[in-house]
Amino acid sequence: MSDDCVFCKIASGDIPAALIYQDERFVAFHDLSPQAPVHVLVIPRTHYTSLMDVKDAAVLGDLLEAAKTISSQLGIAGTGWRTVINTGQDGGQTVMHLHVHLLGGRFMQWPPG
Ligand code: AMP
Ligand code: ZN
């Protein structure tokens, strides 16, 4: 837990949020500023500053498995969806706690901006 991290506070319940998924290691909630009909953030409860901070590759696999489960839960597994992990300054990362964006409910353009 990082004291000044908003996502740590959401994961611990210090900041109330409507969690749409939670297990022992991961939680998911709707993005405050949705960019698609479905825009969910999936985060590990453990504080990792970014993807670069993760040493155990199994964490990343399990994070993506959680995203797959949530896509089914939200009814978009069949129509498809996109995952985005912004990393660092040029990656556009604004919250320094590893998170996967899960976007769906419409066709996703390519390339992203
Ligand atoms: P990124 O730019 O990849 O770091 O994404 C951070 C995302 O977190 C943005 O899409 C924000 O809209 C979202 N966000 C920031 N604070 C909150 C919050 N308290 N609850 C839900 N989403 C948030
Ligand atoms: Zn954190």
XYZ file of C-alpha atoms and ligand atoms in Angstrom:
137
model
C 0.000 0.000 0.000
C 1.274 3.406 -0.949
C -0.139 6.096 1.335
C -0.869 8.700 -1.314
C -2.110 6.320 -4.020
C -5.759 6.684 -5.004
C -5.967 3.155 -6.432
C -4.515 1.636 -3.250
C -7.228 3.500 -1.351
C -9.931 2.164 -3.669
C -8.565 -1.388 -3.303
C -8.487 -1.136 0.492
C -11.926 0.501 0.714
C -10.549 3.769 2.150
C -12.130 5.507 -0.857
C -15.603 4.130 -1.532
C -15.999 2.835 -5.072
C -18.454 0.528 -6.754
C -16.283 -2.521 -7.283
C -17.553 -4.649 -10.140
C -15.088 -7.443 -9.417
C -12.866 -8.405 -6.532
C -10.849 -11.370 -5.454
C -7.892 -11.820 -3.122
C -5.435 -10.127 -5.457
C -7.347 -7.951 -7.931
C -10.197 -5.465 -8.001
C -12.027 -3.738 -10.847
C -14.163 -0.619 -11.053
C -15.569 1.736 -13.682
C -13.256 4.466 -14.968
C -14.213 7.949 -13.765
C -13.934 9.283 -17.321
C -15.191 6.505 -19.596
C -13.895 6.427 -23.169
C -16.247 3.670 -24.325
C -19.617 2.213 -23.234
C -17.589 -0.221 -21.130
C -14.454 1.236 -19.558
C -13.234 -0.624 -16.541
C -9.930 -0.527 -14.693
C -8.502 -3.767 -13.358
C -5.820 -3.382 -10.717
C -3.743 -5.584 -8.446
C -4.290 -4.930 -4.742
C -0.508 -4.779 -4.431
C 0.970 -1.406 -5.309
C 3.142 -1.557 -8.437
C 4.053 1.860 -9.783
C 3.798 0.629 -13.359
C 4.276 -2.422 -15.532
C 8.019 -1.790 -15.198
C 7.750 -2.380 -11.453
C 6.461 -5.981 -11.737
C 9.115 -8.652 -11.316
C 6.833 -11.699 -11.250
C 5.386 -12.351 -14.712
C 2.650 -14.538 -13.190
C 1.073 -11.374 -11.750
C 0.572 -10.080 -15.291
C -0.921 -13.343 -16.505
C -3.337 -13.443 -13.605
C -4.241 -9.780 -14.136
C -5.212 -10.554 -17.728
C -7.141 -13.636 -16.615
C -9.113 -11.376 -14.272
C -9.810 -9.051 -17.230
C -11.140 -12.028 -19.233
C -13.443 -13.003 -16.380
C -14.721 -9.432 -16.104
C -15.343 -9.206 -19.868
C -17.612 -12.247 -19.570
C -19.302 -10.777 -16.513
C -19.996 -7.566 -18.454
C -21.300 -9.403 -21.509
C -18.667 -8.249 -24.001
C -16.560 -11.400 -24.228
C -18.252 -12.363 -27.489
C -18.153 -8.977 -29.225
C -14.563 -8.271 -28.233
C -12.755 -5.693 -26.212
C -9.422 -3.963 -25.862
C -6.850 -3.893 -23.112
C -4.549 -0.923 -22.644
C -1.698 -0.550 -20.190
C -0.246 2.941 -20.283
C 3.311 2.956 -18.970
C 5.247 6.033 -17.939
C 5.208 9.574 -19.247
C 5.135 8.947 -22.996
C 2.744 6.049 -22.474
C 0.250 8.516 -21.032
C 0.173 6.981 -17.555
C -1.440 9.404 -15.106
C -2.117 7.157 -12.100
C 1.053 5.513 -10.816
C -0.493 2.204 -9.772
C -0.473 -0.543 -12.391
C -3.857 -0.847 -14.078
C -5.332 -2.453 -17.155
C -7.957 -0.501 -19.062
C -10.690 -2.826 -20.332
C -12.601 -1.081 -23.111
C -15.559 -2.386 -25.085
C -19.170 -1.991 -26.112
C -18.222 -0.332 -29.414
C -15.778 -0.883 -32.265
C -12.281 0.250 -31.295
C -10.394 2.295 -33.859
C -6.770 1.619 -34.715
C -4.212 3.097 -34.307
C -4.854 4.651 -30.903
C -3.906 8.304 -30.451
P -3.839 6.172 -17.109
O -3.862 7.448 -17.897
O -3.587 4.964 -17.938
O -2.915 6.284 -15.921
O -5.317 5.961 -16.579
C -5.780 6.432 -15.367
C -7.273 6.339 -15.435
O -7.756 6.396 -14.129
C -7.934 7.460 -16.207
O -8.701 6.893 -17.278
C -8.837 8.144 -15.176
O -10.064 8.537 -15.714
C -9.002 7.057 -14.142
N -9.224 7.477 -12.777
C -8.500 8.358 -12.044
N -8.984 8.451 -10.798
C -10.020 7.586 -10.724
C -10.945 7.207 -9.710
N -10.892 7.759 -8.477
N -11.891 6.293 -9.997
C -11.974 5.747 -11.214
N -11.135 6.053 -12.227
C -10.195 6.965 -11.985
Zn -1.229 2.072 -5.276
